[in-house]
Structures are given as structure tokens and as C-alpha cells.
Amino acid sequence: MTEAPVVKHVDDLVARLIAPTDPVKLVPLTGPADGSPASVFFEIWQPGGAQPKNSHPESVEIFLILNGEAEATSDEHVVRLTRGDVLVLPKGSTHTIRNTSATERLYAVTIMATDDEGSLPDGFEHLVTTGTPTSFDDQDKQAIFAGLGQS
């Protein structure tokens, strides 16, 4: 017998902070817990927020910018990002993304091509899902599911 597909609804998704004071919320969409070798997240940066520099030795990380403006640093390279951009960070790069707006949130879908247990004991999805639950409000939900609030 084959495995059943996994279906999740926006109302079942939980935003989390890796550390309680982080300015970036991560919403796990899928990953190893669902049988996927890749992890996919919806990420929300608060105005001016940035995640700490990080690296994934065994995984390419891909960001699709849904809304907002940002600056990404990957090793010695710096690039500007805006809605519609796709950022591909090479495996092993040391990188960070900073929301350059002082007033608006930055939204992205992030794909960790291989949820690499090499850099984290139980993988990136596990790090996120054991983080602190936080708000996932209508503005956040509508940013990923465009038109959700429309009747």
C-alpha cells in the first residue's frame, strides 16, 4: 500500500521562534516529519529584523521573496532582494538576510534542499519545531495565501 499524501490547512500551521527573542518567525510547511528530505518554511521578518549568521554544510537554501525588501549577505557577497526574487545560497555559505524596511514585514518561502543533520543534531526542521510558538496573524496568513481574507 502506498503512503497517503499530506495535507495541511493554514489554520493548523504554527509559527515558531528558534529563540524567544528572535525577530524572524518560521512556519514549518513540510519536512522530514512528513517524509520529505527537504524542509519548507514560511518566514516572517519583523521590520529591521535579521536572523543570525548561519551555515548549512550539506544543503543549498532557497528563498522566494513574497513581499518586502531585504539585503542578503552570503560570505563576501551582498545582494538586494525584493518581491519576486529567488535567492539561492550555496551549501556551506555563511549567510544572513535582513529586512531593510523599518515599518513593513518581510515574507519569504524558504526551502532547505536537504534538511541537513550534519550541521544540527536532529536537522533544521526539528530545531524550528521545538522552538517557541508565536503569533501567526491574519496579515501573515494572507501574505502566503494571497486572497485568503477575500470572500
PDB file of C-alpha atoms in Angstrom:
ATOM      1  CA  MET A   1       0.000   0.000   0.000  1.00  0.00           C
ATOM      2  CA  THR A   2       1.286   3.482  -0.801  1.00  0.00           C
ATOM      3  CA  GLU A   3       1.565   6.329   1.655  1.00  0.00           C
ATOM      4  CA  ALA A   4      -1.241   8.861   1.796  1.00  0.00           C
ATOM      5  CA  PRO A   5      -0.483  12.450   0.750  1.00  0.00           C
ATOM      6  CA  VAL A   6      -0.010  15.019   3.488  1.00  0.00           C
ATOM      7  CA  VAL A   7      -2.486  17.902   3.572  1.00  0.00           C
ATOM      8  CA  LYS A   8      -2.257  20.828   5.979  1.00  0.00           C
ATOM      9  CA  HIS A   9      -4.563  23.820   6.300  1.00  0.00           C
ATOM     10  CA  VAL A  10      -3.405  27.324   7.145  1.00  0.00           C
ATOM     11  CA  ASP A  11      -5.372  27.211  10.407  1.00  0.00           C
ATOM     12  CA  ASP A  12      -3.291  24.224  11.536  1.00  0.00           C
ATOM     13  CA  LEU A  13       0.082  25.896  10.942  1.00  0.00           C
ATOM     14  CA  VAL A  14       2.112  27.168  13.904  1.00  0.00           C
ATOM     15  CA  ALA A  15       4.675  29.960  13.758  1.00  0.00           C
ATOM     16  CA  ARG A  16       7.740  29.487  15.913  1.00  0.00           C
ATOM     17  CA  LEU A  17      10.823  31.380  17.053  1.00  0.00           C
ATOM     18  CA  ILE A  18      14.085  29.458  17.265  1.00  0.00           C
ATOM     19  CA  ALA A  19      14.991  31.625  20.273  1.00  0.00           C
ATOM     20  CA  PRO A  20      12.345  33.576  22.241  1.00  0.00           C
ATOM     21  CA  THR A  21      13.783  36.987  21.250  1.00  0.00           C
ATOM     22  CA  ASP A  22      14.303  36.249  17.527  1.00  0.00           C
ATOM     23  CA  PRO A  23      12.850  38.812  15.077  1.00  0.00           C
ATOM     24  CA  VAL A  24      12.116  36.089  12.495  1.00  0.00           C
ATOM     25  CA  LYS A  25       9.121  33.752  12.723  1.00  0.00           C
ATOM     26  CA  LEU A  26       9.297  30.403  10.933  1.00  0.00           C
ATOM     27  CA  VAL A  27       6.214  28.435   9.959  1.00  0.00           C
ATOM     28  CA  PRO A  28       7.056  24.821   9.054  1.00  0.00           C
ATOM     29  CA  LEU A  29       5.143  23.750   5.945  1.00  0.00           C
ATOM     30  CA  THR A  30       6.789  20.350   5.382  1.00  0.00           C
ATOM     31  CA  GLY A  31       9.949  18.440   6.176  1.00  0.00           C
ATOM     32  CA  PRO A  32      11.320  15.123   7.393  1.00  0.00           C
ATOM     33  CA  ALA A  33       8.388  14.685   9.804  1.00  0.00           C
ATOM     34  CA  ASP A  34       6.206  14.427   6.673  1.00  0.00           C
ATOM     35  CA  GLY A  35       8.639  12.107   4.879  1.00  0.00           C
ATOM     36  CA  SER A  36      10.322  14.857   2.822  1.00  0.00           C
ATOM     37  CA  PRO A  37      14.120  15.174   2.579  1.00  0.00           C
ATOM     38  CA  ALA A  38      13.620  18.933   2.023  1.00  0.00           C
ATOM     39  CA  SER A  39      12.204  21.308   4.602  1.00  0.00           C
ATOM     40  CA  VAL A  40       9.953  24.166   3.522  1.00  0.00           C
ATOM     41  CA  PHE A  41       9.099  27.132   5.716  1.00  0.00           C
ATOM     42  CA  PHE A  42       7.183  30.366   5.518  1.00  0.00           C
ATOM     43  CA  GLU A  43       9.424  33.016   7.111  1.00  0.00           C
ATOM     44  CA  ILE A  44       8.359  36.376   8.506  1.00  0.00           C
ATOM     45  CA  TRP A  45      10.955  39.019   9.413  1.00  0.00           C
ATOM     46  CA  GLN A  46       9.837  41.856  11.655  1.00  0.00           C
ATOM     47  CA  PRO A  47      10.736  45.380  10.427  1.00  0.00           C
ATOM     48  CA  GLY A  48      14.525  45.745  10.585  1.00  0.00           C
ATOM     49  CA  GLY A  49      14.889  42.123  11.719  1.00  0.00           C
ATOM     50  CA  ALA A  50      17.632  39.712  10.703  1.00  0.00           C
ATOM     51  CA  GLN A  51      18.473  36.153  11.570  1.00  0.00           C
ATOM     52  CA  PRO A  52      21.950  35.469  12.958  1.00  0.00           C
ATOM     53  CA  LYS A  53      24.654  34.393  10.521  1.00  0.00           C
ATOM     54  CA  ASN A  54      24.252  30.708   9.820  1.00  0.00           C
ATOM     55  CA  SER A  55      25.513  27.982   7.530  1.00  0.00           C
ATOM     56  CA  HIS A  56      24.304  24.631   6.246  1.00  0.00           C
ATOM     57  CA  PRO A  57      27.276  22.476   5.215  1.00  0.00           C
ATOM     58  CA  GLU A  58      25.186  19.905   3.348  1.00  0.00           C
ATOM     59  CA  SER A  59      22.285  21.957   1.965  1.00  0.00           C
ATOM     60  CA  VAL A  60      21.503  24.624  -0.586  1.00  0.00           C
ATOM     61  CA  GLU A  61      18.969  27.090   0.865  1.00  0.00           C
ATOM     62  CA  ILE A  62      16.463  28.807  -1.417  1.00  0.00           C
ATOM     63  CA  PHE A  63      14.325  31.867  -0.615  1.00  0.00           C
ATOM     64  CA  LEU A  64      11.365  33.101  -2.667  1.00  0.00           C
ATOM     65  CA  ILE A  65      10.628  36.672  -1.595  1.00  0.00           C
ATOM     66  CA  LEU A  66       6.854  37.126  -1.467  1.00  0.00           C
ATOM     67  CA  ASN A  67       6.708  40.663  -0.136  1.00  0.00           C
ATOM     68  CA  GLY A  68       9.104  43.258   1.229  1.00  0.00           C
ATOM     69  CA  GLU A  69      12.708  44.268   0.693  1.00  0.00           C
ATOM     70  CA  ALA A  70      15.865  42.797   2.144  1.00  0.00           C
ATOM     71  CA  GLU A  71      19.615  42.577   1.985  1.00  0.00           C
ATOM     72  CA  ALA A  72      21.269  39.176   1.918  1.00  0.00           C
ATOM     73  CA  THR A  73      24.883  38.539   2.771  1.00  0.00           C
ATOM     74  CA  SER A  74      26.484  35.265   1.708  1.00  0.00           C
ATOM     75  CA  ASP A  75      30.171  35.055   2.579  1.00  0.00           C
ATOM     76  CA  GLU A  76      31.682  38.189   0.959  1.00  0.00           C
ATOM     77  CA  HIS A  77      28.688  38.788  -1.365  1.00  0.00           C
ATOM     78  CA  VAL A  78      25.852  41.241  -0.658  1.00  0.00           C
ATOM     79  CA  VAL A  79      22.646  41.363  -2.732  1.00  0.00           C
ATOM     80  CA  ARG A  80      19.410  43.355  -2.534  1.00  0.00           C
ATOM     81  CA  LEU A  81      16.139  41.423  -2.609  1.00  0.00           C
ATOM     82  CA  THR A  82      12.590  42.455  -3.415  1.00  0.00           C
ATOM     83  CA  ARG A  83       9.238  40.822  -4.135  1.00  0.00           C
ATOM     84  CA  GLY A  84       9.559  38.137  -6.806  1.00  0.00           C
ATOM     85  CA  ASP A  85      13.268  37.484  -6.290  1.00  0.00           C
ATOM     86  CA  VAL A  86      14.610  33.970  -5.786  1.00  0.00           C
ATOM     87  CA  LEU A  87      17.800  33.725  -3.735  1.00  0.00           C
ATOM     88  CA  VAL A  88      19.859  30.528  -3.911  1.00  0.00           C
ATOM     89  CA  LEU A  89      22.504  30.241  -1.203  1.00  0.00           C
ATOM     90  CA  PRO A  90      25.244  27.694  -1.900  1.00  0.00           C
ATOM     91  CA  LYS A  91      25.734  24.881   0.576  1.00  0.00           C
ATOM     92  CA  GLY A  92      28.355  25.763   3.132  1.00  0.00           C
ATOM     93  CA  SER A  93      27.970  29.533   2.694  1.00  0.00           C
ATOM     94  CA  THR A  94      27.765  31.690   5.808  1.00  0.00           C
ATOM     95  CA  HIS A  95      24.754  33.895   5.312  1.00  0.00           C
ATOM     96  CA  THR A  96      22.104  36.162   6.773  1.00  0.00           C
ATOM     97  CA  ILE A  97      19.069  38.068   5.494  1.00  0.00           C
ATOM     98  CA  ARG A  98      17.988  41.421   6.926  1.00  0.00           C
ATOM     99  CA  ASN A  99      14.629  43.117   6.406  1.00  0.00           C
ATOM    100  CA  THR A 100      15.587  46.624   5.239  1.00  0.00           C
ATOM    101  CA  SER A 101      12.180  48.155   5.997  1.00  0.00           C
ATOM    102  CA  ALA A 102      11.687  49.977   9.275  1.00  0.00           C
ATOM    103  CA  THR A 103       7.897  49.594   9.055  1.00  0.00           C
ATOM    104  CA  GLU A 104       6.897  46.537   6.964  1.00  0.00           C
ATOM    105  CA  ARG A 105       7.345  42.806   7.471  1.00  0.00           C
ATOM    106  CA  LEU A 106       9.375  40.733   5.008  1.00  0.00           C
ATOM    107  CA  TYR A 107       7.802  37.479   3.807  1.00  0.00           C
ATOM    108  CA  ALA A 108       9.508  34.542   2.096  1.00  0.00           C
ATOM    109  CA  VAL A 109       9.082  30.857   1.402  1.00  0.00           C
ATOM    110  CA  THR A 110      12.298  29.049   2.259  1.00  0.00           C
ATOM    111  CA  ILE A 111      13.396  25.642   1.036  1.00  0.00           C
ATOM    112  CA  MET A 112      16.193  23.775   2.759  1.00  0.00           C
ATOM    113  CA  ALA A 113      17.051  21.420  -0.108  1.00  0.00           C
ATOM    114  CA  THR A 114      18.334  18.762   2.283  1.00  0.00           C
ATOM    115  CA  ASP A 115      17.345  19.066   5.929  1.00  0.00           C
ATOM    116  CA  ASP A 116      20.965  18.563   6.886  1.00  0.00           C
ATOM    117  CA  GLU A 117      21.546  16.777  10.116  1.00  0.00           C
ATOM    118  CA  GLY A 118      25.262  17.384   9.559  1.00  0.00           C
ATOM    119  CA  SER A 119      25.100  20.905  11.000  1.00  0.00           C
ATOM    120  CA  LEU A 120      22.360  20.268  13.570  1.00  0.00           C
ATOM    121  CA  PRO A 121      21.918  17.145  15.705  1.00  0.00           C
ATOM    122  CA  ASP A 122      18.346  16.418  14.543  1.00  0.00           C
ATOM    123  CA  GLY A 123      18.077  18.664  11.468  1.00  0.00           C
ATOM    124  CA  PHE A 124      16.725  22.155  10.832  1.00  0.00           C
ATOM    125  CA  GLU A 125      13.030  21.211  10.904  1.00  0.00           C
ATOM    126  CA  HIS A 126      13.498  19.781  14.403  1.00  0.00           C
ATOM    127  CA  LEU A 127      15.262  22.957  15.562  1.00  0.00           C
ATOM    128  CA  VAL A 128      12.307  25.041  14.364  1.00  0.00           C
ATOM    129  CA  THR A 129       9.501  22.772  15.592  1.00  0.00           C
ATOM    130  CA  THR A 130      10.975  22.686  19.095  1.00  0.00           C
ATOM    131  CA  GLY A 131      11.155  26.495  19.170  1.00  0.00           C
ATOM    132  CA  THR A 132       8.827  28.889  20.971  1.00  0.00           C
ATOM    133  CA  PRO A 133       5.293  29.131  19.498  1.00  0.00           C
ATOM    134  CA  THR A 134       4.375  32.687  18.499  1.00  0.00           C
ATOM    135  CA  SER A 135       1.577  34.581  16.773  1.00  0.00           C
ATOM    136  CA  PHE A 136       0.643  33.791  13.183  1.00  0.00           C
ATOM    137  CA  ASP A 137      -1.899  36.510  12.479  1.00  0.00           C
ATOM    138  CA  ASP A 138      -4.219  37.195   9.544  1.00  0.00           C
ATOM    139  CA  GLN A 139      -1.689  39.550   7.912  1.00  0.00           C
ATOM    140  CA  ASP A 140       0.891  36.747   7.943  1.00  0.00           C
ATOM    141  CA  LYS A 141      -1.555  34.148   6.632  1.00  0.00           C
ATOM    142  CA  GLN A 142      -2.752  36.404   3.825  1.00  0.00           C
ATOM    143  CA  ALA A 143       0.843  37.104   2.757  1.00  0.00           C
ATOM    144  CA  ILE A 144       1.436  33.441   1.986  1.00  0.00           C
ATOM    145  CA  PHE A 145      -2.063  32.522   0.903  1.00  0.00           C
ATOM    146  CA  ALA A 146      -2.939  35.556  -1.231  1.00  0.00           C
ATOM    147  CA  GLY A 147      -6.639  36.225  -1.287  1.00  0.00           C
ATOM    148  CA  LEU A 148      -7.316  34.119   1.804  1.00  0.00           C
ATOM    149  CA  GLY A 149      -9.053  37.032   3.524  1.00  0.00           C
ATOM    150  CA  GLN A 150     -11.231  37.796   0.498  1.00  0.00           C
ATOM    151  CA  SER A 151     -14.721  36.369   0.286  1.00  0.00           C
TER     152      SER A 151
END
